[in-house]
Short mmCIF file of C-alpha atoms in Angstrom, two decimals:
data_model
loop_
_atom_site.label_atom_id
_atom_site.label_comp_id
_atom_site.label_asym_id
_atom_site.label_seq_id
_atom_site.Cartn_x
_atom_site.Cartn_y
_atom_site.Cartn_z
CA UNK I 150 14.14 -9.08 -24.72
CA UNK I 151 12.53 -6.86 -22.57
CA UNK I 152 9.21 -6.08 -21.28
CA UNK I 153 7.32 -3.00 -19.85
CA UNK I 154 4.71 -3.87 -17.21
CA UNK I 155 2.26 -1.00 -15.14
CA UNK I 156 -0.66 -1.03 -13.56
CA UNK I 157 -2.80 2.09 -12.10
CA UNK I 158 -1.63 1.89 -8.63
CA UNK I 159 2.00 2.18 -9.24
CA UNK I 160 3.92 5.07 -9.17
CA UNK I 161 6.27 4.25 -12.47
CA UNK I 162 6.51 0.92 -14.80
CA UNK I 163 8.22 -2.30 -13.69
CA UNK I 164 10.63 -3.68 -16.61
CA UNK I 165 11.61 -7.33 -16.67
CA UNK I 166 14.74 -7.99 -19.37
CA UNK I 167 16.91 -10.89 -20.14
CA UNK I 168 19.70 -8.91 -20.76
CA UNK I 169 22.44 -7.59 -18.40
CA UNK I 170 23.23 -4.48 -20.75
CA UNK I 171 19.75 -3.41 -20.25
CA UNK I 172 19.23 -4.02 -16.88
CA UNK I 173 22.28 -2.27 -15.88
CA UNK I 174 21.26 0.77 -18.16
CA UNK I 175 17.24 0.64 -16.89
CA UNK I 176 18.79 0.51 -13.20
CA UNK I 177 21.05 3.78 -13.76
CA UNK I 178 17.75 5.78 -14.65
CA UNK I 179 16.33 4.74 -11.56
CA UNK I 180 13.90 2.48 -12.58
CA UNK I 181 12.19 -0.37 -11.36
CA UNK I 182 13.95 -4.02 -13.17
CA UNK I 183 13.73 -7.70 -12.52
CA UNK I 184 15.79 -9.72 -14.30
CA UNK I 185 14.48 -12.89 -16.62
CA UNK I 186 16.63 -16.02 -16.24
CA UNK I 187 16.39 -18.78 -18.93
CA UNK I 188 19.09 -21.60 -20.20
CA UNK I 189 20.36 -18.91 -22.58
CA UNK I 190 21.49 -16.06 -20.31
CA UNK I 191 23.19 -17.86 -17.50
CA UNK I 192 26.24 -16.59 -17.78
CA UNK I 193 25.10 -12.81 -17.58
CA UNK I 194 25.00 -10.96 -14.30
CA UNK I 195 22.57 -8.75 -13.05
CA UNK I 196 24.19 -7.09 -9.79
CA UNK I 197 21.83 -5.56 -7.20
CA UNK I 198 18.88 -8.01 -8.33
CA UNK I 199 16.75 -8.61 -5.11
CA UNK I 200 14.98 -11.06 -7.66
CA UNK I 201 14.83 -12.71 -10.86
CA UNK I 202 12.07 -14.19 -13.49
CA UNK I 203 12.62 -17.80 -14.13
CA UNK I 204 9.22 -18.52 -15.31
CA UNK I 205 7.64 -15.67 -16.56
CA UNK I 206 4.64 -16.89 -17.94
CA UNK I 207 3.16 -18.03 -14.27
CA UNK I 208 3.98 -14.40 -13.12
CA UNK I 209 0.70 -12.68 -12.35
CA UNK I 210 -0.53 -9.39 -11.57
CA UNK I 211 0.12 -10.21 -7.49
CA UNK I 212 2.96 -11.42 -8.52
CA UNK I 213 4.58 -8.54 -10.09
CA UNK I 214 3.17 -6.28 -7.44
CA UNK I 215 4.78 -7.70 -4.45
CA UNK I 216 7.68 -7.70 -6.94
CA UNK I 217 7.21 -4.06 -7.47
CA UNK I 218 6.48 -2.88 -3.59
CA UNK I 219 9.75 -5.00 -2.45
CA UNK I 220 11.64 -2.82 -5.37
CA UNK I 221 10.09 0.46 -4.43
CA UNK I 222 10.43 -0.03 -0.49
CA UNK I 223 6.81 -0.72 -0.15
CA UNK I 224 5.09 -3.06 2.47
CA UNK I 225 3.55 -6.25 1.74
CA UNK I 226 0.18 -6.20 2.59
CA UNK I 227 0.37 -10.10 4.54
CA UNK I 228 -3.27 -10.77 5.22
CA UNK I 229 -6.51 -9.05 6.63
CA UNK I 230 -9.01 -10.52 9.17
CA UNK I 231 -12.54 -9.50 10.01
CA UNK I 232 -11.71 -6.06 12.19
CA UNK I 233 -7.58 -5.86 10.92
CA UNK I 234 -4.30 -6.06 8.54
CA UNK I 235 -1.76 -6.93 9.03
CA UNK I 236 1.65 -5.61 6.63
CA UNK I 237 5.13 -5.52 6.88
CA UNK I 238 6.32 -3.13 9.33
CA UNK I 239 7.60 0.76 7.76
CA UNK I 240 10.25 3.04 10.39
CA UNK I 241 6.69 5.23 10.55
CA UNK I 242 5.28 2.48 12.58
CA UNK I 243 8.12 3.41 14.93
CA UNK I 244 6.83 6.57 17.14
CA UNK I 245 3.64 4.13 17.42
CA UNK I 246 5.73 1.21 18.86
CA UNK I 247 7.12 3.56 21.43
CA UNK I 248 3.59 4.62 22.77
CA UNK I 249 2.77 0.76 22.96
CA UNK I 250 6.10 -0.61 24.90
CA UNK I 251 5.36 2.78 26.91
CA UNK I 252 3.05 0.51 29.00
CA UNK I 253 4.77 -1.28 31.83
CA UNK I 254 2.92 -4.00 31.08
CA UNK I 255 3.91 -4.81 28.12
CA UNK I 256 7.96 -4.97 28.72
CA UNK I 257 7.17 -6.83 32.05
CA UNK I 258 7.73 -10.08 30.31
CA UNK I 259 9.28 -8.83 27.02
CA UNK I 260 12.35 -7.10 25.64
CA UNK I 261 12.07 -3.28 25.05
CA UNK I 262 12.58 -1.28 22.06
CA UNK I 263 16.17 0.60 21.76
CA UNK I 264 16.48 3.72 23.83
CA UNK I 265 17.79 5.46 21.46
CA UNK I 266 14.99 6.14 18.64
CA UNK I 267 17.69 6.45 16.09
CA UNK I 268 18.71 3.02 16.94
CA UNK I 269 15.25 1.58 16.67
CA UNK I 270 14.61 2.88 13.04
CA UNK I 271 17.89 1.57 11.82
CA UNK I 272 17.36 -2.14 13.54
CA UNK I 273 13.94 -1.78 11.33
CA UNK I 274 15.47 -0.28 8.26
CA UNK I 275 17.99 -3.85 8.74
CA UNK I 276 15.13 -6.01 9.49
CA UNK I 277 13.11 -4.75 6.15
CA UNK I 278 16.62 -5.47 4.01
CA UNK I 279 17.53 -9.00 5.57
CA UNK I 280 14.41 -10.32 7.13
CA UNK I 281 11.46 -9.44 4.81
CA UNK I 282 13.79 -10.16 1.85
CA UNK I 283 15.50 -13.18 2.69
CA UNK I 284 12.52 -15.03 4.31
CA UNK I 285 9.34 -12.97 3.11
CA UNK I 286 7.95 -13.05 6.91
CA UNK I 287 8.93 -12.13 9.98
CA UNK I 288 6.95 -9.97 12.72
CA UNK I 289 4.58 -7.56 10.97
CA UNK I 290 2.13 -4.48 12.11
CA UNK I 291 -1.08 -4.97 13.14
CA UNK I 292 -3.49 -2.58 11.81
CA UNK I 293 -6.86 -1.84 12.91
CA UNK I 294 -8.96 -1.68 9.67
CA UNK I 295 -11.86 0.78 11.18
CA UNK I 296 -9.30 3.31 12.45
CA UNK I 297 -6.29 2.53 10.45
CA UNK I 298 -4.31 2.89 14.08
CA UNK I 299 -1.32 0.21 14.92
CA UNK I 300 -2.41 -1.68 17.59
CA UNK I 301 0.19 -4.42 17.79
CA UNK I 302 2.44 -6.58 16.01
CA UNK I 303 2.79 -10.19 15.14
CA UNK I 304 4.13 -12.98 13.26
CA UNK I 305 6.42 -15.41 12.59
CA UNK I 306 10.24 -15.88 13.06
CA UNK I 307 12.88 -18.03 14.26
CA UNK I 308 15.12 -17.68 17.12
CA UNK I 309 18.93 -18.40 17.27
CA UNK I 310 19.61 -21.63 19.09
CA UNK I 311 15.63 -23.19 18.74
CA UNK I 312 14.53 -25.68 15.61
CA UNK I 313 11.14 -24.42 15.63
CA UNK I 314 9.65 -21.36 14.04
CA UNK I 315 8.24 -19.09 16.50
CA UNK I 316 4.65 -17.20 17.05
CA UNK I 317 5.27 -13.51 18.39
CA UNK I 318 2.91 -10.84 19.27
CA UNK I 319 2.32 -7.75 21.46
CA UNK I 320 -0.39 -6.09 21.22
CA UNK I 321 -1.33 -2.11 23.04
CA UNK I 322 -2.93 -2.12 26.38
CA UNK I 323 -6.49 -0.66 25.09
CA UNK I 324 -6.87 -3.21 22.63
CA UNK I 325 -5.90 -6.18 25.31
CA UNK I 326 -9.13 -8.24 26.35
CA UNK I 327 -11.47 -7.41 23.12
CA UNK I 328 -10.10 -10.59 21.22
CA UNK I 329 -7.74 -8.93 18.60
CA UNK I 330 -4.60 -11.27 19.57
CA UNK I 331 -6.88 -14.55 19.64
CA UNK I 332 -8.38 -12.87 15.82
CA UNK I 333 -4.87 -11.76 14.94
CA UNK I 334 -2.66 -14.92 15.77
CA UNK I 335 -5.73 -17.79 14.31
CA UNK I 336 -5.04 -15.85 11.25
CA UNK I 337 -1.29 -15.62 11.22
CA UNK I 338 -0.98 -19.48 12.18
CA UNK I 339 -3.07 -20.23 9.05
CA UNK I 340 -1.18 -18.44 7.20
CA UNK I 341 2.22 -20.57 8.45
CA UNK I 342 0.45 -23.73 7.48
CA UNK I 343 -1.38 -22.51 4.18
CA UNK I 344 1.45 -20.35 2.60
CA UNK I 345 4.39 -20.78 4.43
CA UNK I 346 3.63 -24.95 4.53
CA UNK I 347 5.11 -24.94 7.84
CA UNK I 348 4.03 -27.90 10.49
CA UNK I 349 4.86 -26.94 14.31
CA UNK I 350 5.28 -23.67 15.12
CA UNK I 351 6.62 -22.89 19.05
CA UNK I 352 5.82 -20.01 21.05
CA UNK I 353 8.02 -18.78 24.35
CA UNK I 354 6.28 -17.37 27.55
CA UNK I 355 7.42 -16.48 30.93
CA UNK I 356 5.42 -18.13 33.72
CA UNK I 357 3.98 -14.90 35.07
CA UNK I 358 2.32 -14.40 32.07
CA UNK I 359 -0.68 -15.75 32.32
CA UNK I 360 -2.83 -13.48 29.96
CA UNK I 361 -0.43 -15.01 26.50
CA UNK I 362 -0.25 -18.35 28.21
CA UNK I 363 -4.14 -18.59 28.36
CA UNK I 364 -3.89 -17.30 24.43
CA UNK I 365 -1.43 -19.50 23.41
CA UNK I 366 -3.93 -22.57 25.46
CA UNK I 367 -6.62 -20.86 22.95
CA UNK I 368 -4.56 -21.39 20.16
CA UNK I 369 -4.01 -25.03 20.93
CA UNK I 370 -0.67 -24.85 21.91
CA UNK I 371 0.54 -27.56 24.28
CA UNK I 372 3.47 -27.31 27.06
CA UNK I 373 6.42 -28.79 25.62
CA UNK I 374 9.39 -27.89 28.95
CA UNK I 375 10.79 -25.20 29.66
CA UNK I 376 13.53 -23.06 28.50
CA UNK I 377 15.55 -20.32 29.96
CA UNK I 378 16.06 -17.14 27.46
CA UNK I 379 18.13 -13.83 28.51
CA UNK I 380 18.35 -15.28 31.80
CA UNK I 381 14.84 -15.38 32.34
CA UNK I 382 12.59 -18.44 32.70
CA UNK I 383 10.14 -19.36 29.66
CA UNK I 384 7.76 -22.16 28.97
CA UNK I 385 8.24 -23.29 25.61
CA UNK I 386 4.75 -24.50 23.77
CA UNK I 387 4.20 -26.18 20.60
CA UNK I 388 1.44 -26.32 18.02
CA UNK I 389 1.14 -28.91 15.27
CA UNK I 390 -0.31 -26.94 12.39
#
């Protein structure tokens, strides 16, 4: 069995096919293939598969998109708010990123981006592979809708050593003060607690500053200690979602 699937927007067809022969053969031509697991086909293997049908009559049209974008190295378009998007982050967000961290201010109390730009776009090429895949969230660009500029970034991820998922978020100096983090973050937490069905989410801030600590106070976050990260102090805060 096998099944031919397109819609106007993409590029070329996705395929969806129970059987490994095919797959293989579809994936040699360069084409876009999801396997379709069922109690009959167990046995077969279908190397390379980033993911597999088990049920493929609740597979929609968003469905197979997001499918098809992961296949054809395409960003996930996570939510929108009133004045942005925000997406999954591309290596041509990169040369923006470097004109935001630019700002003293912003690497005061946060860790820069590699030196080397090289070394940048191959930590986000990883990140797209291992992050987006694995866990289908992460930190993501902030886009702002009217210009289509990046202004920022935010999201959701969780840090080595902590049981909590994390809220992160920078955002460019001329864009500071006008409400887009407060927009951008109320949106994001929904999303933790409406899609991702998480229930606490924790957010890390160094004393000093006071301009994400009044956000995260905004955001209902609550002082739960303190913790000490790179050497640095932080106050760790807590949300119940």
């Amino acid at each position: 069995m096998w099944k031919k699937i397109y819609y106007p927007s993409w590029d070329q067809p996705l395929y969806v096919t129970d059987q490994a022969q095919v797959y293989a053969a579809l994936q040699e031509k360069g084409c876009y293939v999801l396997p379709y697991l069922h109690e009959n086909n167990r046995g077969e293997a279908f190397p390379g598969a980033l993911y597999a049908v088990e049920k493929l009559e609740e597979m929609d049209e968003e469905s197979f998109d997001l499918a098809y974008r992961r296949l054809a190295g395409l960003p996930w378009k996570i939510l929108t708010t009133k004045r942005c998007t925000i997406r999954e982050t591309t290596v041509e967000d990169v040369d923006r990123f470097y004109q935001i961290y630019a700002e003293p201010s912003i690497t005061r109390y946060m860790e820069n981006l590699f030196a080397d730009r090289d070394e940048e776009i191959a930590y986000i090429k990883d990140y797209i592979e291992k992050v987006y895949i694995f866990y289908g969230y992460g930190m993501w660009t902030v886009l702002e809708k009217e210009s289509g500029e990046v202004i920022g970034r935010a999201g959701i991820t969780w840090r080595e050593g902590y049981d909590l998922p994390e809220l992160g978020f920078v955002f460019g100096v001329p864009w500071q003060g006008r409400g887009y983090a407060y927009e951008v973050c109320s949106a994001v937490l929904t999303y933790a607690r409406e899609v991702l069905l998480m229930e606490r989410v924790q957010a890390l801030v160094q004393p000093g500053n006071t301009r994400s600590l009044r956000l995260c106070e905004r955001l209902g976050f609550v002082p739960a200690g303190e913790t000490v990260l790179d050497g640095k102090r932080h106050v760790l805060l807590v949300k119940e979602l």
